[in-house]
Amino acid sequence: LDMNRNPLKRVLVVDDEPMIVSLLSTILREKGWDVTGARSGTDGIDQLDRARFDVILTDLVMPGDSGIDLLRAAKEIHPDVEVILMTGYATADTAIEAMRNGAFHYIMKPLKPEEVVNLVEKAYSQRQVQRENRFLKSEIRAAHHVQSVVGDSEPILRLIAILQGIAGVDGPVLLAGERGTGRGFFARIVHFHSRRSAELCVPVYCAGVPEETLIAEMFGTPSAIEDRTSVPHSGKMELANHGTLYLADFAEAGREVLERMDRFLADKTMVPGGGTEPIVLDIRIIASSAVPVEELARRRHVPPTLLKALEPGIVRIPALREHLEDVPLLLHHFLQEANRERKKPLRGFTSSALSALETYDWPGNVRELLDLVRAVAGKKKQGTMIDATDIPPEILYRNLRRHPPQ
């Protein structure tokens, strides 16, 4: 028995004409499918309780339960199954009803074997893509669960409690913290713990981007900036509809962008690029800033009304120097990640290495710690430990200046 072979693709063929069931079963088995036949819609529905199918190929008009009845039952019992309807009486109304109930496609009789096989394969491919997407989404969601936050210090536990509370409220959020503290990571945690978690969290990076480019990226444009002959494209705000828009370093954006965001928070509308009429969007705004909130208020290009709208949702992300007791946990966590990536695991950190790194003030915060672990781990041999001699001298020197020997 070959345990490595791919599992059979399973298809249910349903038609009240036995010859059609027999013919399609033979054709699909020759293409590697595991075929189950049924000679009525009722029999097809019964089969749904006995096995899971990847694709269902069913006649539309049958005595008793119809193909539409089977489609509805299939989507209720196994929502990810793809259903193809066969009919000799297709009309616009039947096609619309089929698609409205979740059919993958419909095909006209008399049937062409090659067309049937191609359509069944396409349905299977779509099902696999959807399953992979669900898996990836679940992986991303797990990676941004509060349990994925590394640290058990009082500042981090307090931050987690605040994020959990604010995730349940649909208002705008401002994550204030130094660069490297993980503002983007915490923005996604808020998103994945909110009612919008099934929708997109769309990032926009404002720092260092020319205002014209940022306007086109966010609001869309009738043509690409570099090529006036290109087709129109929607902006990221429309992409984020029903989900979350994350504005990283929002205060680095130009005044026009900030004024447009201020208007959006006031009335939930925006005018797409090249348009004249506003459209209503359902978006949660999460902004972040490395600039202290007090300084933002002194920046003339930031509308005071925008800051006032963000004020109830201000969350401060602590710098790593404020919770140095979490450094050992972070070091071991990132070393485990590096070990998985390299597949040449290191054993850990020596006590002298930990002693040096626990007292360092980490001006680059968690990002600096992550970069250090990756850089050092990449130079070490499998099975060894990271020692104080592996730590860059500038870290040791900075430590020495902060903590001179007595």
Short mmCIF file of N, CA and C in Angstrom, two decimals, residues 268-385:
data_model
loop_
_atom_site.label_atom_id
_atom_site.label_comp_id
_atom_site.label_asym_id
_atom_site.label_seq_id
_atom_site.Cartn_x
_atom_site.Cartn_y
_atom_site.Cartn_z
N LYS A 268 -18.16 58.77 6.92
CA LYS A 268 -18.02 57.43 6.34
C LYS A 268 -18.15 57.43 4.82
N THR A 269 -17.82 58.54 4.17
CA THR A 269 -17.85 58.58 2.71
C THR A 269 -16.50 59.05 2.19
N MET A 270 -16.23 58.69 0.94
CA MET A 270 -15.03 59.20 0.28
C MET A 270 -15.32 59.26 -1.22
N VAL A 271 -14.61 60.18 -1.89
CA VAL A 271 -14.76 60.33 -3.34
C VAL A 271 -13.61 59.58 -4.00
N PRO A 272 -13.91 58.53 -4.80
CA PRO A 272 -12.84 57.79 -5.47
C PRO A 272 -12.05 58.68 -6.42
N GLY A 273 -10.81 58.31 -6.67
CA GLY A 273 -9.96 59.07 -7.58
C GLY A 273 -10.60 59.21 -8.94
N GLY A 274 -10.66 60.46 -9.44
CA GLY A 274 -11.26 60.70 -10.74
C GLY A 274 -12.76 60.82 -10.71
N GLY A 275 -13.38 60.60 -9.53
CA GLY A 275 -14.83 60.67 -9.41
C GLY A 275 -15.29 62.00 -8.86
N THR A 276 -16.59 62.18 -8.87
CA THR A 276 -17.18 63.40 -8.31
C THR A 276 -18.19 63.09 -7.22
N GLU A 277 -18.74 61.87 -7.24
CA GLU A 277 -19.76 61.50 -6.28
C GLU A 277 -19.16 60.68 -5.14
N PRO A 278 -19.49 61.01 -3.90
CA PRO A 278 -18.96 60.22 -2.77
C PRO A 278 -19.62 58.85 -2.69
N ILE A 279 -18.88 57.89 -2.18
CA ILE A 279 -19.42 56.56 -1.94
C ILE A 279 -19.31 56.26 -0.44
N VAL A 280 -20.23 55.46 0.06
CA VAL A 280 -20.24 55.09 1.48
C VAL A 280 -19.42 53.82 1.66
N LEU A 281 -18.52 53.82 2.62
CA LEU A 281 -17.70 52.65 2.92
C LEU A 281 -17.82 52.29 4.40
N ASP A 282 -17.73 51.01 4.67
CA ASP A 282 -17.79 50.50 6.05
C ASP A 282 -16.40 50.00 6.42
N ILE A 283 -15.60 50.88 6.98
CA ILE A 283 -14.19 50.56 7.28
C ILE A 283 -13.86 50.97 8.70
N ARG A 284 -13.10 50.12 9.37
CA ARG A 284 -12.51 50.54 10.65
C ARG A 284 -11.10 51.04 10.38
N ILE A 285 -10.78 52.19 10.92
CA ILE A 285 -9.46 52.79 10.75
C ILE A 285 -8.60 52.50 11.97
N ILE A 286 -7.42 51.90 11.72
CA ILE A 286 -6.40 51.76 12.76
C ILE A 286 -5.17 52.52 12.27
N ALA A 287 -4.79 53.54 12.98
CA ALA A 287 -3.61 54.33 12.61
C ALA A 287 -2.50 54.05 13.61
N SER A 288 -1.27 54.31 13.19
CA SER A 288 -0.16 54.20 14.14
C SER A 288 0.78 55.37 13.94
N SER A 289 1.53 55.65 15.00
CA SER A 289 2.48 56.76 14.94
C SER A 289 3.63 56.51 15.89
N ALA A 290 4.84 56.81 15.40
CA ALA A 290 6.02 56.75 16.26
C ALA A 290 6.23 58.10 16.95
N VAL A 291 5.47 59.09 16.53
CA VAL A 291 5.56 60.43 17.12
C VAL A 291 4.62 60.49 18.32
N PRO A 292 5.10 60.97 19.47
CA PRO A 292 4.22 61.08 20.64
C PRO A 292 2.97 61.88 20.33
N VAL A 293 1.87 61.49 20.93
CA VAL A 293 0.58 62.14 20.66
C VAL A 293 0.65 63.63 20.96
N GLU A 294 1.37 64.00 22.01
CA GLU A 294 1.47 65.42 22.37
C GLU A 294 2.12 66.22 21.24
N GLU A 295 3.11 65.62 20.58
CA GLU A 295 3.78 66.32 19.47
C GLU A 295 2.90 66.37 18.24
N LEU A 296 2.09 65.31 18.03
CA LEU A 296 1.18 65.32 16.88
C LEU A 296 0.26 66.53 16.94
N ALA A 297 -0.17 66.87 18.14
CA ALA A 297 -1.09 68.00 18.30
C ALA A 297 -0.44 69.31 17.89
N ARG A 298 0.91 69.36 17.92
CA ARG A 298 1.61 70.59 17.56
C ARG A 298 1.93 70.66 16.06
N ARG A 299 1.71 69.55 15.35
CA ARG A 299 1.99 69.54 13.91
C ARG A 299 0.82 70.19 13.16
N ARG A 300 1.11 71.25 12.45
CA ARG A 300 0.04 72.04 11.85
C ARG A 300 -0.71 71.30 10.75
N HIS A 301 -0.05 70.35 10.08
CA HIS A 301 -0.73 69.70 8.95
C HIS A 301 -1.66 68.58 9.40
N VAL A 302 -1.64 68.24 10.69
CA VAL A 302 -2.55 67.20 11.21
C VAL A 302 -3.82 67.88 11.72
N PRO A 303 -4.97 67.65 11.07
CA PRO A 303 -6.21 68.33 11.50
C PRO A 303 -6.55 67.99 12.95
N PRO A 304 -6.82 69.00 13.77
CA PRO A 304 -7.18 68.73 15.18
C PRO A 304 -8.41 67.83 15.30
N THR A 305 -9.36 67.96 14.37
CA THR A 305 -10.55 67.12 14.43
C THR A 305 -10.22 65.65 14.17
N LEU A 306 -9.17 65.40 13.36
CA LEU A 306 -8.74 64.02 13.13
C LEU A 306 -8.17 63.42 14.42
N LEU A 307 -7.33 64.19 15.10
CA LEU A 307 -6.77 63.72 16.36
C LEU A 307 -7.87 63.51 17.40
N LYS A 308 -8.87 64.38 17.40
CA LYS A 308 -9.97 64.23 18.35
C LYS A 308 -10.76 62.96 18.07
N ALA A 309 -10.92 62.62 16.77
CA ALA A 309 -11.64 61.39 16.41
C ALA A 309 -10.86 60.15 16.84
N LEU A 310 -9.53 60.24 16.78
CA LEU A 310 -8.68 59.10 17.16
C LEU A 310 -8.47 59.00 18.66
N GLU A 311 -8.67 60.10 19.38
CA GLU A 311 -8.31 60.17 20.80
C GLU A 311 -8.92 59.08 21.67
N PRO A 312 -10.21 58.73 21.51
CA PRO A 312 -10.76 57.68 22.39
C PRO A 312 -10.12 56.32 22.20
N GLY A 313 -9.48 56.11 21.05
CA GLY A 313 -8.89 54.81 20.78
C GLY A 313 -7.37 54.78 20.86
N ILE A 314 -6.78 55.73 21.58
CA ILE A 314 -5.32 55.76 21.70
C ILE A 314 -4.84 54.60 22.59
N VAL A 315 -3.90 53.83 22.06
CA VAL A 315 -3.29 52.73 22.82
C VAL A 315 -1.78 52.92 22.74
N ARG A 316 -1.13 52.99 23.88
CA ARG A 316 0.32 53.17 23.90
C ARG A 316 1.02 51.83 23.94
N ILE A 317 1.94 51.60 22.99
CA ILE A 317 2.72 50.37 22.95
C ILE A 317 4.03 50.61 23.71
N PRO A 318 4.31 49.87 24.77
CA PRO A 318 5.52 50.16 25.56
C PRO A 318 6.80 49.81 24.80
N ALA A 319 7.82 50.63 25.03
CA ALA A 319 9.15 50.32 24.49
C ALA A 319 9.71 49.10 25.23
N LEU A 320 10.61 48.37 24.58
CA LEU A 320 11.14 47.15 25.18
C LEU A 320 11.90 47.45 26.47
N ARG A 321 12.54 48.61 26.57
CA ARG A 321 13.27 48.95 27.80
C ARG A 321 12.34 49.08 29.00
N GLU A 322 11.02 49.21 28.74
CA GLU A 322 10.05 49.31 29.83
C GLU A 322 9.58 47.94 30.32
N HIS A 323 9.97 46.88 29.62
CA HIS A 323 9.63 45.53 30.10
C HIS A 323 10.77 44.56 29.78
N LEU A 324 11.95 44.91 30.29
CA LEU A 324 13.15 44.10 30.04
C LEU A 324 13.02 42.68 30.58
N GLU A 325 12.11 42.48 31.53
CA GLU A 325 11.93 41.13 32.06
C GLU A 325 11.40 40.16 31.01
N ASP A 326 10.88 40.69 29.89
CA ASP A 326 10.40 39.83 28.80
C ASP A 326 11.50 39.46 27.81
N VAL A 327 12.69 40.06 27.94
CA VAL A 327 13.76 39.81 26.97
C VAL A 327 14.11 38.33 26.84
N PRO A 328 14.30 37.56 27.96
CA PRO A 328 14.61 36.14 27.80
C PRO A 328 13.55 35.38 27.01
N LEU A 329 12.27 35.65 27.29
CA LEU A 329 11.19 34.99 26.55
C LEU A 329 11.26 35.32 25.06
N LEU A 330 11.50 36.60 24.75
CA LEU A 330 11.58 37.02 23.36
C LEU A 330 12.78 36.39 22.66
N LEU A 331 13.91 36.33 23.35
CA LEU A 331 15.12 35.73 22.76
C LEU A 331 14.88 34.26 22.41
N HIS A 332 14.30 33.52 23.34
CA HIS A 332 14.05 32.09 23.09
C HIS A 332 12.98 31.90 22.01
N HIS A 333 11.98 32.77 21.99
CA HIS A 333 10.93 32.66 20.97
C HIS A 333 11.51 32.87 19.57
N PHE A 334 12.29 33.93 19.41
CA PHE A 334 12.85 34.21 18.09
C PHE A 334 13.93 33.21 17.69
N LEU A 335 14.61 32.64 18.68
CA LEU A 335 15.59 31.60 18.35
C LEU A 335 14.88 30.34 17.85
N GLN A 336 13.74 30.02 18.46
CA GLN A 336 12.95 28.88 17.97
C GLN A 336 12.50 29.11 16.54
N GLU A 337 12.08 30.32 16.23
CA GLU A 337 11.69 30.65 14.85
C GLU A 337 12.88 30.49 13.91
N ALA A 338 14.03 30.99 14.32
CA ALA A 338 15.23 30.87 13.49
C ALA A 338 15.62 29.42 13.30
N ASN A 339 15.48 28.60 14.35
CA ASN A 339 15.80 27.18 14.24
C ASN A 339 14.89 26.49 13.22
N ARG A 340 13.61 26.85 13.22
CA ARG A 340 12.68 26.24 12.25
C ARG A 340 13.03 26.64 10.83
N GLU A 341 13.45 27.88 10.65
CA GLU A 341 13.78 28.37 9.32
C GLU A 341 15.08 27.75 8.81
N ARG A 342 16.05 27.61 9.69
CA ARG A 342 17.37 27.14 9.28
C ARG A 342 17.45 25.61 9.23
N LYS A 343 16.61 24.95 10.02
CA LYS A 343 16.65 23.49 10.16
C LYS A 343 18.02 23.01 10.65
N LYS A 344 18.74 23.92 11.30
CA LYS A 344 20.01 23.59 11.95
C LYS A 344 19.95 24.19 13.35
N PRO A 345 19.24 23.54 14.24
CA PRO A 345 18.91 24.18 15.53
C PRO A 345 20.12 24.47 16.40
N LEU A 346 20.01 25.61 17.08
CA LEU A 346 20.97 25.96 18.12
C LEU A 346 20.36 25.58 19.46
N ARG A 347 21.19 25.42 20.47
CA ARG A 347 20.71 24.91 21.76
C ARG A 347 20.15 26.01 22.66
N GLY A 348 20.51 27.26 22.40
CA GLY A 348 20.01 28.33 23.25
C GLY A 348 21.05 29.39 23.50
N PHE A 349 20.93 30.08 24.66
CA PHE A 349 21.84 31.16 25.03
C PHE A 349 22.58 30.78 26.30
N THR A 350 23.86 31.13 26.36
CA THR A 350 24.61 30.92 27.59
C THR A 350 24.17 31.97 28.61
N SER A 351 24.49 31.73 29.86
CA SER A 351 24.10 32.67 30.91
C SER A 351 24.77 34.03 30.72
N SER A 352 26.01 34.03 30.19
CA SER A 352 26.70 35.31 29.98
C SER A 352 26.02 36.11 28.86
N ALA A 353 25.54 35.42 27.83
CA ALA A 353 24.83 36.11 26.75
C ALA A 353 23.52 36.69 27.27
N LEU A 354 22.78 35.89 28.03
CA LEU A 354 21.52 36.38 28.58
C LEU A 354 21.74 37.57 29.51
N SER A 355 22.79 37.50 30.30
CA SER A 355 23.08 38.59 31.24
C SER A 355 23.34 39.89 30.49
N ALA A 356 24.07 39.80 29.38
CA ALA A 356 24.38 41.01 28.60
C ALA A 356 23.13 41.56 27.91
N LEU A 357 22.30 40.68 27.38
CA LEU A 357 21.15 41.12 26.61
C LEU A 357 19.99 41.57 27.48
N GLU A 358 19.90 41.04 28.70
CA GLU A 358 18.82 41.43 29.61
C GLU A 358 18.99 42.84 30.13
N THR A 359 20.22 43.34 30.14
CA THR A 359 20.46 44.68 30.68
C THR A 359 20.64 45.74 29.59
N TYR A 360 20.61 45.32 28.34
CA TYR A 360 20.71 46.25 27.21
C TYR A 360 19.40 47.01 27.09
N ASP A 361 19.45 48.28 26.66
CA ASP A 361 18.23 49.09 26.66
C ASP A 361 17.44 49.03 25.35
N TRP A 362 17.94 48.34 24.34
CA TRP A 362 17.21 48.06 23.10
C TRP A 362 16.58 49.31 22.50
N PRO A 363 17.38 50.25 22.00
CA PRO A 363 16.80 51.46 21.38
C PRO A 363 15.95 51.14 20.15
N GLY A 364 16.24 50.00 19.49
CA GLY A 364 15.44 49.60 18.32
C GLY A 364 14.29 48.68 18.68
N ASN A 365 14.11 48.45 19.99
CA ASN A 365 12.97 47.68 20.51
C ASN A 365 12.97 46.23 20.00
N VAL A 366 11.78 45.63 19.92
CA VAL A 366 11.68 44.21 19.59
C VAL A 366 12.25 43.91 18.21
N ARG A 367 12.11 44.86 17.28
CA ARG A 367 12.68 44.65 15.93
C ARG A 367 14.19 44.49 16.00
N GLU A 368 14.85 45.27 16.83
CA GLU A 368 16.31 45.14 16.98
C GLU A 368 16.67 43.79 17.57
N LEU A 369 15.89 43.33 18.55
CA LEU A 369 16.15 42.03 19.16
C LEU A 369 15.97 40.90 18.14
N LEU A 370 14.91 40.97 17.35
CA LEU A 370 14.67 39.96 16.31
C LEU A 370 15.82 39.94 15.29
N ASP A 371 16.23 41.11 14.84
CA ASP A 371 17.32 41.18 13.86
C ASP A 371 18.62 40.62 14.43
N LEU A 372 18.86 40.88 15.72
CA LEU A 372 20.08 40.36 16.36
C LEU A 372 20.06 38.83 16.38
N VAL A 373 18.94 38.25 16.81
CA VAL A 373 18.86 36.79 16.88
C VAL A 373 19.06 36.17 15.51
N ARG A 374 18.43 36.71 14.49
CA ARG A 374 18.57 36.17 13.14
C ARG A 374 20.01 36.27 12.65
N ALA A 375 20.64 37.42 12.89
CA ALA A 375 22.01 37.63 12.41
C ALA A 375 22.98 36.69 13.11
N VAL A 376 22.87 36.58 14.43
CA VAL A 376 23.80 35.73 15.19
C VAL A 376 23.56 34.26 14.89
N ALA A 377 22.28 33.85 14.85
CA ALA A 377 21.96 32.44 14.59
C ALA A 377 22.45 32.00 13.21
N GLY A 378 22.43 32.92 12.26
CA GLY A 378 22.86 32.57 10.91
C GLY A 378 24.34 32.26 10.81
N LYS A 379 25.13 32.67 11.79
CA LYS A 379 26.58 32.46 11.75
C LYS A 379 27.04 31.28 12.62
N LYS A 380 26.12 30.73 13.41
CA LYS A 380 26.50 29.68 14.36
C LYS A 380 26.36 28.29 13.75
N LYS A 381 27.15 27.37 14.27
CA LYS A 381 27.08 25.97 13.84
C LYS A 381 25.97 25.26 14.59
N GLN A 382 25.40 24.25 13.95
CA GLN A 382 24.32 23.47 14.54
C GLN A 382 24.74 22.87 15.87
N GLY A 383 23.82 22.96 16.86
CA GLY A 383 24.06 22.33 18.15
C GLY A 383 24.84 23.17 19.13
N THR A 384 25.29 24.37 18.72
CA THR A 384 26.05 25.23 19.63
C THR A 384 25.10 26.19 20.35
N MET A 385 25.68 27.00 21.24
CA MET A 385 24.89 27.98 21.97
C MET A 385 25.40 29.38 21.65
#
